[in-house]
XYZ file of C-alpha atoms in Angstrom:
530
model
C -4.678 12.717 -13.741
C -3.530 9.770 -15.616
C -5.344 6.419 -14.920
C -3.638 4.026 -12.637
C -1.652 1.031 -14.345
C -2.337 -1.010 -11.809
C 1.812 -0.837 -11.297
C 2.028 -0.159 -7.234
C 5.511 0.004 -5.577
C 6.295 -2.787 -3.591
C 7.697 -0.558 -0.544
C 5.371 -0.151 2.208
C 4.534 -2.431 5.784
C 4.482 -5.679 5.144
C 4.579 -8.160 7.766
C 8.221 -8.974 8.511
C 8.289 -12.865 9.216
C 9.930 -12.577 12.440
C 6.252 -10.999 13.962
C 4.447 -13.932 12.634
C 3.684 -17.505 13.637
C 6.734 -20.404 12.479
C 5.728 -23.433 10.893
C 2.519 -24.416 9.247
C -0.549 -22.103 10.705
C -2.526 -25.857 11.561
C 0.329 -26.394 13.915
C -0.928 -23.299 16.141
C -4.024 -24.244 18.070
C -5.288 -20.736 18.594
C -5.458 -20.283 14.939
C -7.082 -23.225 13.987
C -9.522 -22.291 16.586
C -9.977 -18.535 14.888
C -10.402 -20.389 11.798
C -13.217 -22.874 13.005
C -15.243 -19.842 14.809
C -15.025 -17.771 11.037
C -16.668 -20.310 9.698
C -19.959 -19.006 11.233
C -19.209 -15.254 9.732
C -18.276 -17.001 6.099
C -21.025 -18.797 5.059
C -23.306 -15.743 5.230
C -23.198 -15.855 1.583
C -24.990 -19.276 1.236
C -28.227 -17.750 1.857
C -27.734 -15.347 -2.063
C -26.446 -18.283 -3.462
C -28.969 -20.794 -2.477
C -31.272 -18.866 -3.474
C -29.939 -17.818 -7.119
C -29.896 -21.632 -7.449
C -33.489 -22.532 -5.939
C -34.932 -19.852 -8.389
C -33.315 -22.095 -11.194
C -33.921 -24.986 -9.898
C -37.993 -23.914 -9.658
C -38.246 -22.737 -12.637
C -38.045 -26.946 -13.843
C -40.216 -27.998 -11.381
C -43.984 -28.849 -12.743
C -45.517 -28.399 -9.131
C -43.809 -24.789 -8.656
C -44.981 -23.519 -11.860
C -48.734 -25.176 -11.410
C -48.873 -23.371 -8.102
C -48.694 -20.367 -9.632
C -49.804 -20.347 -12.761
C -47.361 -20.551 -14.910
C -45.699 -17.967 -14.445
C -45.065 -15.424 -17.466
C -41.832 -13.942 -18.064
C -42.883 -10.789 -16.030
C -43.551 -12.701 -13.296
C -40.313 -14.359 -13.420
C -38.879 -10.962 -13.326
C -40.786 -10.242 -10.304
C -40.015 -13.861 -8.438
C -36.576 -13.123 -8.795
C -35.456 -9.490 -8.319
C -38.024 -9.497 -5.478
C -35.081 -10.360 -2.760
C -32.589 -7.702 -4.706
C -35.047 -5.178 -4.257
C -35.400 -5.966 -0.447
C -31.582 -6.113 -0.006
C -31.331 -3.280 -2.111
C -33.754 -1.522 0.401
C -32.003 -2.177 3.408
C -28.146 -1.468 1.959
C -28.450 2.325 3.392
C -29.510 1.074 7.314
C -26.852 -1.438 7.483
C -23.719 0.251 7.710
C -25.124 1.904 10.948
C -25.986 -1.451 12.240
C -22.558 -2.582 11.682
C -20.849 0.233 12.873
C -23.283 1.214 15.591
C -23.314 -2.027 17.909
C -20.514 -3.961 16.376
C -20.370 -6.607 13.483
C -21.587 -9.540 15.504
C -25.431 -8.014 16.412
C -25.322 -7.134 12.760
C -24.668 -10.803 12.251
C -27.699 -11.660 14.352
C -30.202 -9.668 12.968
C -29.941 -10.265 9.765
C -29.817 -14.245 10.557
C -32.946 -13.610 12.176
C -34.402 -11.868 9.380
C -33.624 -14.428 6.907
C -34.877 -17.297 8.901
C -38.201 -15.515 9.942
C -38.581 -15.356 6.035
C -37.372 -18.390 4.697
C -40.040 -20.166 7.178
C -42.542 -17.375 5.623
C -41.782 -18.934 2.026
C -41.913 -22.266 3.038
C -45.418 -22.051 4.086
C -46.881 -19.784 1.572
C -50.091 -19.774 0.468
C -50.466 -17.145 -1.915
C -48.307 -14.727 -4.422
C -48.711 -12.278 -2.534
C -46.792 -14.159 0.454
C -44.434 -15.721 -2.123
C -42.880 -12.615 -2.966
C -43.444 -10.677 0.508
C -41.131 -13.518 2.502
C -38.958 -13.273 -0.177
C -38.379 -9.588 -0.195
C -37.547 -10.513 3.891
C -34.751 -12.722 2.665
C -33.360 -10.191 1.043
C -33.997 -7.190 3.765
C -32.448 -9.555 6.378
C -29.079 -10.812 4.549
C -28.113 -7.319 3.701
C -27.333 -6.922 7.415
C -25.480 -9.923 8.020
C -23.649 -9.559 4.083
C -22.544 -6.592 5.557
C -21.136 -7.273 9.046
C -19.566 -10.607 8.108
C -17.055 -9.847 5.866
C -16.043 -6.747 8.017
C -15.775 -8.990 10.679
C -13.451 -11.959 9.295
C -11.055 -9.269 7.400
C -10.645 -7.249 10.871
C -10.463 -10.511 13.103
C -8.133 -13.290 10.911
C -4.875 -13.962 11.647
C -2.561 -11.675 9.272
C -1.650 -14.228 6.846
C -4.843 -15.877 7.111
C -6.384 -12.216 5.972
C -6.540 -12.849 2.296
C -7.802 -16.460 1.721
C -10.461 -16.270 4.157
C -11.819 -12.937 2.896
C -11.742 -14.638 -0.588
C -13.481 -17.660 0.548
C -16.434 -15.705 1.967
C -18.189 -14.685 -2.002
C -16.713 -18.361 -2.683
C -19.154 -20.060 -0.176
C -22.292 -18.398 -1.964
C -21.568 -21.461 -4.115
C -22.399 -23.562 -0.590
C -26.429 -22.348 -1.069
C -26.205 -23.294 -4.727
C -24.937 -26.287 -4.284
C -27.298 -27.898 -1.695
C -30.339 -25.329 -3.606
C -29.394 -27.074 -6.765
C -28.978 -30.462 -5.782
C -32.473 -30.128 -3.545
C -34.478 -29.410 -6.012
C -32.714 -31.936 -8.477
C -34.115 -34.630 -5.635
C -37.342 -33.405 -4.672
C -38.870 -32.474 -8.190
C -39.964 -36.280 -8.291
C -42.302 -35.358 -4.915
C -45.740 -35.459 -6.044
C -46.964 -32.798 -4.469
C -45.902 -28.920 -3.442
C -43.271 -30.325 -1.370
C -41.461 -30.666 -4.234
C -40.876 -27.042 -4.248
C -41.108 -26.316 -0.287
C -38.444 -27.606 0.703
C -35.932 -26.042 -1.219
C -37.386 -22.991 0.463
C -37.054 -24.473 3.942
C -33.244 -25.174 3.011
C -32.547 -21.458 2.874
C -32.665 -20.450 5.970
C -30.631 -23.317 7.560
C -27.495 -20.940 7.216
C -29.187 -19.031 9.711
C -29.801 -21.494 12.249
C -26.085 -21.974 12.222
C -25.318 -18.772 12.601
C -27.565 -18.062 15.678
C -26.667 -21.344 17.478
C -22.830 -20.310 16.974
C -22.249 -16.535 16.964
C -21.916 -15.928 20.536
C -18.971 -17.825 20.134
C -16.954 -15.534 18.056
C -14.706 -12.730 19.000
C -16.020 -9.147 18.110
C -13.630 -7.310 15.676
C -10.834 -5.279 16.982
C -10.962 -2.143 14.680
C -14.242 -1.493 16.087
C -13.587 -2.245 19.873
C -10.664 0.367 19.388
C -12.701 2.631 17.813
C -15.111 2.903 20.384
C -12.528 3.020 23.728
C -12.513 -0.684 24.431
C -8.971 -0.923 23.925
C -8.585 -3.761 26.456
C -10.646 -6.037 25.169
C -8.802 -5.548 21.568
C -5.652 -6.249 23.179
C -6.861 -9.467 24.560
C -9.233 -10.869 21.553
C -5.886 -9.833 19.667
C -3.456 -11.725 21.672
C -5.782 -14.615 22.447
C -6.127 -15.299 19.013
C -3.035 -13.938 17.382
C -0.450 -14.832 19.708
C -2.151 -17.956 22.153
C -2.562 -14.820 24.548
C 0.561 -13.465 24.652
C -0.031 -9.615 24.945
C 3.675 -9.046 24.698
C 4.045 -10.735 21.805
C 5.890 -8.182 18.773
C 2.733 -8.715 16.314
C 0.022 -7.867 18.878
C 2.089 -4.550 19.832
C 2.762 -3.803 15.947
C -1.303 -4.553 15.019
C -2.099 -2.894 17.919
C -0.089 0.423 17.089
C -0.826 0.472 13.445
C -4.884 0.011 14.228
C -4.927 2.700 16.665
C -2.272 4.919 14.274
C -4.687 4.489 11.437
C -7.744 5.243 12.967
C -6.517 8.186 14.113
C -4.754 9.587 10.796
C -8.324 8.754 9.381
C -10.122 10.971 12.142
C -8.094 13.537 11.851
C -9.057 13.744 8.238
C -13.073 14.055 8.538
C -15.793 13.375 9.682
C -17.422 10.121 8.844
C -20.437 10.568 6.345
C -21.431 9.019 2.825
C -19.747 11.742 1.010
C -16.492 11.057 2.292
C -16.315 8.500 0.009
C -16.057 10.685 -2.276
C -14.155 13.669 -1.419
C -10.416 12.482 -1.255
C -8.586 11.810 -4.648
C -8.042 8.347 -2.745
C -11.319 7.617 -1.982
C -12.508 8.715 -5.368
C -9.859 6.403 -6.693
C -11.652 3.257 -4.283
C -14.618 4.359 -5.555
C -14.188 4.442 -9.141
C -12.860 0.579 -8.561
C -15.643 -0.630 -5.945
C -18.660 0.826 -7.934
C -17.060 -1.310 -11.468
C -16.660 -4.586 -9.688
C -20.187 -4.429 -8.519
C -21.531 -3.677 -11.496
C -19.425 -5.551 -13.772
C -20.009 -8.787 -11.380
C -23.264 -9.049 -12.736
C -23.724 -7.247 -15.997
C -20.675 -10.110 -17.411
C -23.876 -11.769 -18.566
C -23.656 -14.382 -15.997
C -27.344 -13.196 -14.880
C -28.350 -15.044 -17.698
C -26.770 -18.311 -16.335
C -27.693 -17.557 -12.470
C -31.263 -16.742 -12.802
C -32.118 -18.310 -16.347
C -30.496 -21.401 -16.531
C -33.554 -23.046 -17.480
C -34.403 -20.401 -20.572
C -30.550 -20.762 -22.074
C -31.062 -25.041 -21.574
C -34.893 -24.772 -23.388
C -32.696 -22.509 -26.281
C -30.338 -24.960 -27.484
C -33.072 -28.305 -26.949
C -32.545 -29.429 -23.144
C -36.438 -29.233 -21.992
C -36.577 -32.159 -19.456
C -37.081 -30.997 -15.785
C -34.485 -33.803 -14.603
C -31.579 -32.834 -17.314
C -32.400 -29.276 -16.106
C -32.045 -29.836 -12.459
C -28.998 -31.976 -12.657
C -26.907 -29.517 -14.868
C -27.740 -26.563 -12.618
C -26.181 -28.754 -9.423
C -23.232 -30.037 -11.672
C -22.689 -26.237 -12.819
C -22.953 -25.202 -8.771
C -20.197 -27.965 -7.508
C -18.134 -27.071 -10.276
C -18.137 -23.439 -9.847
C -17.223 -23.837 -6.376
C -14.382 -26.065 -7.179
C -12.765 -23.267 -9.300
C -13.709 -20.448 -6.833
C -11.997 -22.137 -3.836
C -8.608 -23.040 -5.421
C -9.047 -19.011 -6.748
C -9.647 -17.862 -3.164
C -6.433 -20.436 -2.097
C -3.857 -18.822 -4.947
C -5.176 -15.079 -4.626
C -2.126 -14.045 -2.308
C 0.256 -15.908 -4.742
C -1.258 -14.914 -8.113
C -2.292 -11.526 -6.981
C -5.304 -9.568 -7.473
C -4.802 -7.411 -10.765
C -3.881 -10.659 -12.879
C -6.650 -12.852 -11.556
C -9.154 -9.685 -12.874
C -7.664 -9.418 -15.758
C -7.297 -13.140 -17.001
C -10.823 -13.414 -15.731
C -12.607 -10.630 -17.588
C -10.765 -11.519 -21.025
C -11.421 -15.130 -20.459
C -15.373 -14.667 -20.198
C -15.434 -12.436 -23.227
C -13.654 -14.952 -25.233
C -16.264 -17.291 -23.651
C -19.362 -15.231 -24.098
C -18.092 -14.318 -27.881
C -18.607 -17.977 -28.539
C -21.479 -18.363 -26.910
C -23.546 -15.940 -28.821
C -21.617 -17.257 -32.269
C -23.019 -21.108 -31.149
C -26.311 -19.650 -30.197
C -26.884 -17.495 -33.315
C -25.771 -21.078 -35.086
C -27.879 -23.362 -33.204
C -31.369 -21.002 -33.304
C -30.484 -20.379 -37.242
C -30.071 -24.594 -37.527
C -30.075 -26.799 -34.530
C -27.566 -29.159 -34.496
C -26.945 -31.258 -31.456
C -22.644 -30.559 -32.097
C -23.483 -26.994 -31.697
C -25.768 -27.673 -28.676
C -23.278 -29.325 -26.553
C -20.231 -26.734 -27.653
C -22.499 -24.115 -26.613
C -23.003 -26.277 -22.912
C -19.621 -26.527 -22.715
C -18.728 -22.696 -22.900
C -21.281 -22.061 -20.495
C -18.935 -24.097 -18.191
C -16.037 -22.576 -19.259
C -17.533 -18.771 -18.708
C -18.366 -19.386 -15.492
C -15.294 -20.813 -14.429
C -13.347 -17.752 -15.771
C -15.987 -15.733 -14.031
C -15.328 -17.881 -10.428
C -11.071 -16.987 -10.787
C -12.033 -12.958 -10.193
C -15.273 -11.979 -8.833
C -16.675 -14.608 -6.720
C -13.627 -14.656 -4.286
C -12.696 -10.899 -4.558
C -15.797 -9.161 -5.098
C -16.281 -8.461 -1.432
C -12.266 -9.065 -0.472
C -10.973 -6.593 -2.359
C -13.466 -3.974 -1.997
C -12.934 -4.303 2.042
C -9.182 -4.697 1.908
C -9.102 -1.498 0.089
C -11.072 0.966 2.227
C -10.262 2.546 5.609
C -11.958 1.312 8.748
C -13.841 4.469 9.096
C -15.329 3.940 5.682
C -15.218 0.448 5.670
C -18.755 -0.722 6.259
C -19.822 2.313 3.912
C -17.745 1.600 1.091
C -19.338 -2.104 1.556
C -22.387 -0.687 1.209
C -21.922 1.449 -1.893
C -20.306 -1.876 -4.013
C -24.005 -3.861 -2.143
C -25.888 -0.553 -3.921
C -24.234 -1.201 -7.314
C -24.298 -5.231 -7.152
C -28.067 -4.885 -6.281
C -29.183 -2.218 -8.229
C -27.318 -4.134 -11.508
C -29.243 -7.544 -10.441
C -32.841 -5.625 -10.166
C -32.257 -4.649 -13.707
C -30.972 -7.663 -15.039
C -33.915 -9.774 -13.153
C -36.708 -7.775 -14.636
C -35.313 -6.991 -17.811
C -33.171 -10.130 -18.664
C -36.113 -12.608 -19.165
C -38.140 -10.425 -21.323
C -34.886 -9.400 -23.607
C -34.260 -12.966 -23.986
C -37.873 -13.327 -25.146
C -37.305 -10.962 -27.758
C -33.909 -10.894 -28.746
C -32.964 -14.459 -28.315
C -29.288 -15.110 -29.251
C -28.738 -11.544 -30.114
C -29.116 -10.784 -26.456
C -25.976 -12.099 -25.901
C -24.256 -9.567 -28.336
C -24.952 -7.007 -26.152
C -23.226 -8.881 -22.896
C -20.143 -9.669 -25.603
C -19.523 -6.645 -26.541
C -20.234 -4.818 -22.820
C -17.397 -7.287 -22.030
C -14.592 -5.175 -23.929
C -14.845 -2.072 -21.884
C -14.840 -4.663 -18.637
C -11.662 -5.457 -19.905
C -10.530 -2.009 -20.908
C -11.583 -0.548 -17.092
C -9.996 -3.537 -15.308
C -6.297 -3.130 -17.247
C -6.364 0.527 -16.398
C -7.603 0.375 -13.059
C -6.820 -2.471 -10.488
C -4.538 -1.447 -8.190
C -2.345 -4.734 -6.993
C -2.612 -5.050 -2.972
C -1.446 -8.273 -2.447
C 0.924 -8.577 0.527
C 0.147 -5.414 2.480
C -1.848 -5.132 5.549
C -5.516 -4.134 5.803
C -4.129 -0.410 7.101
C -1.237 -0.468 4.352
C -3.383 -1.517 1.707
C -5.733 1.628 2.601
C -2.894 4.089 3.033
C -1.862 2.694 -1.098
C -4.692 4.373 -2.389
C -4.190 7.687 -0.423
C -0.393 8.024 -1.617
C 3.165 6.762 -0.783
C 3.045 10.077 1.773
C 0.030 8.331 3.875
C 2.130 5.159 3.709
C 5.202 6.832 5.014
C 3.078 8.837 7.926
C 1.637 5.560 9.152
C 4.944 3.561 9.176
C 6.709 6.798 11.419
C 4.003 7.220 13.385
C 3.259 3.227 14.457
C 6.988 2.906 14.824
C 6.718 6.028 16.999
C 3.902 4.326 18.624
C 5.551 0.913 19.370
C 9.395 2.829 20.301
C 7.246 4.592 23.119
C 5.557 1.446 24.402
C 9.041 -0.320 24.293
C 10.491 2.290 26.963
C 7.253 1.751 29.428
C 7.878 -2.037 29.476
C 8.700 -2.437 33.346
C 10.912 -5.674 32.963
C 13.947 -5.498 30.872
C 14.139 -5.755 27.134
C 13.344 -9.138 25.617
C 13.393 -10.494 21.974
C 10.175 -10.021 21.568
C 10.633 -6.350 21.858
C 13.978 -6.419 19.846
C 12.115 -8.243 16.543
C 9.455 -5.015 16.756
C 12.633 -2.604 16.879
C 13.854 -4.294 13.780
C 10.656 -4.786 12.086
C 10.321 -1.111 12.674
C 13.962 0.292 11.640
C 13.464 -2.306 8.193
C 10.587 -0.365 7.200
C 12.336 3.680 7.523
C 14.970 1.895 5.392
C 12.541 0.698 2.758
């Protein structure tokens, strides 16, 4: 077979207007209320970004590094990639969690998790507590990382879908931000507060979270899927319609959830080979396993976890210089990630990966050119150009695969897969960060600039395996966007057999037929004649 182009037809269900809200969507109460509750589901991510910043942060801070001993390179190995390896180590349980008793428990437990450690590591006494609390960091957010984004991309308002789904990877930049800035203020505290309460900080995501989740509606898809129809109905219409269960879009996303979950039953039985033993899930695969991997090995590990060694390289020692870059580097990147996550349903997926990935290897080329320079003869000029691509890397590297790193990958699988699929891009995201924790200190030991060669030219075949491959999605529901992958024949069975679906609901209606009904009709006969 041919690789993909990345050229998809635009036929297909797409929401017709006439289904959907008029006016702005902060004129409608009942989505500005959907909105609000999301929050609680979206900033699930600040807890891997805080703490990606904290370890930065640390590394500057006199008190930290007396504590315990200085720690050698190995050790910083260790200190870091000892929360990947705990997520790592609960990726396979919490897909089961997730789809077992519902996205919002999985939201709970792993809140709990995290805050049970993050205490842990704020009152640790040894290293041997250090690293255990953190590896319960790590256990715990892999269970809420994995219900949330299910969650908001199976609860948001249709047009809604896309943003907010982006914005969840965007808000990791919310825990570097206030991990950053934390330990920028408290590294003047004479004493091992300086360094405490950073680790305090990171679980105050979870208190959130547990004060606020019982709040939040439970996700459709899954109510569906496990005979609650009722309540789907109602969560759908309460908060996609301001309870109207006759409106045309809760019919129509009612039809095409139950249509699609049972096209997708018919096929097989759910297990962790399934996702690989359909052309179209190989082809979801092949795409989900990339981005995970290619979201860290862009050599922006270097930058997110050794900030401090690439600042000591080019003559920036100074704990305070150190510590304020690293939170001017966080607000920044989260500047450019949020207007990416605002522009991806106007821009499009397949060109924001692709400007992206050839904008950090242009980036990261010039990097390694300044840094072989400025090692060979240092030269404050080359010292600040080199800062200043560092900045402009990472914002290329915010446009992509902070806001679609988890969007995409979710947008693109079926429900039945869904949390699975998740769960395979988590194994490839963690495993690439355990082996860029422990080996990316000690290469840059060794290797110095030359390191960076290898990131440059690992950056071509990016490149290369994002042109071929990303498949464009934009404008398609969750269930269309799934059928894409599986060919234009699963498009055209879903599309008969939800218009079938909503044609047969139409003649049960007791009262006569009003325009509500008629816009479904139309929406539906628009669709055979696409």
């Amino acid at each position: 077979m041919a690789p993909n182009t990345g050229v998809a037809r635009s036929g297909g269900m797409q929401y017709d207007s006439s289904l959907l809200h008029s006016g702005k969507w902060w004129q409608h109460g009942y989505i500005v209320k959907l909105n609000l509750l999301l929050v609680i589901p979206l900033i699930t991510s600040y807890a891997n970004g805080f703490d990606g910043s904290m370890m930065n942060g640390l590394q500057s801070v006199q008190y930290w590094k007396d504590y315990f001993g200085n720690p050698t390179d190995k050790d910083l190995g260790l200190f870091n990639a000892i929360q990947s390896i705990g997520a790592f180590c609960a990726i396979p349980l919490a897909p089961y969690v997730a789809d077992g008793v519902g996205r919002k428990k999985g939201i709970v437990l792993g809140s709990f998790l995290v805050l049970i450690g993050a205490i842990l590591q704020t009152c640790t006494q040894n290293l041997g507590m250090f690293v255990g609390s953190r590896f319960l960091v790590g256990f715990g957010t892999t269970f809420a990382q994995m219900a949330s984004p299910l969650l908001i991309s199976e609860v948001a308002y249709p047009t809604q879908r896309a943003p907010l789904t982006s914005l969840y990877n965007t808000l990791w930049f919310s825990g570097s931000i206030v991990a950053a800035w934390s330990t920028f203020g408290t590294f003047r505290i004479a004493n091992n507060w300086s360094w405490r309460i950073p680790s305090a900080l990171q679980g105050l995501s979870s208190v959130i979270q547990l004060l606020f989740v019982w709040f939040i509606p439970e996700s459709p898809r899954w109510l569906i899927n496990r005979g609650r129809d009722e309540e789907a109905k109602a969560i759908l219409a309460k908060y996609h319609s301001g309870g109207d269960l006759s409106h045309p879009l809760i019919t129509f996303e009612y039809n095409e959830i139950k249509e699609a979950l049972a096209l997708e039953t018919e096929a097989a039985r759910v297990s962790w080979l399934d996702l690989f033993r359909t052309p179209g899930n190989r082809r979801r695969m092949r795409i989900i396993i990339a981005i995970g991997v290619f979201s860290q090995w862009s050599g922006n590990g270097l930058i997110s976890y050794y900030l401090s060694k690439v600042l000591d390289g080019i003559g920036i020692t100074s704990s305070k210089d150190q510590t304020l870059l690293n939170g001017i580097l966080a607000i920044y990147n989260f500047i450019i990630a949020i207007t990416a996550s605002m522009s991806v349903e106007k821009v499009g997926r397949r060109p924001l990966f692709i400007i992206s990935t050839a904008g950090m290897l242009v980036s990261y080329a010039i990097i390694t050119a300044m840094s072989g320079t400025y090692e060979r003869a240092p030269n404050n000029d080359v010292g600040r150009t080199l800062l200043a691509f560092v900045f402009i890397f990472n914002g290329f590297y915010a446009i992509a695969y902070t806001p679609l790193l988890v969007s995409y990958t979710v947008e693109i699988l079926p429900f039945l897969i869904r949390a699975k699929g998740l769960a395979a891009m988590n194994f490839s995201v963690m495993g690439a960060i355990i082996f860029n924790q422990y080996t990316n200190p000690i290469a840059l030991g060794k290797l110095k600039w030359k390191y960076y060669l290898i990131y440059t030219i690992w950056l071509v075949f990016e490149l290369g395996y994002v042109w071929l491959w990303a498949l464009e999605t934009k404008g398609r529901s969750l269930e269309e966007t799934a059928a894409l992958f599986d060919g234009e024949d699963a498009v055209a069975e879903l599309t008969h057999r939800t218009g079938h679906d909503i044609a047969a609901a139409g003649r049960d209606i007791k009262h006569s037929p009003s325009d509500s009904q008629e816009k479904v009709n139309e929406h539906i006969h628009r669709e055979h004649a696409a």
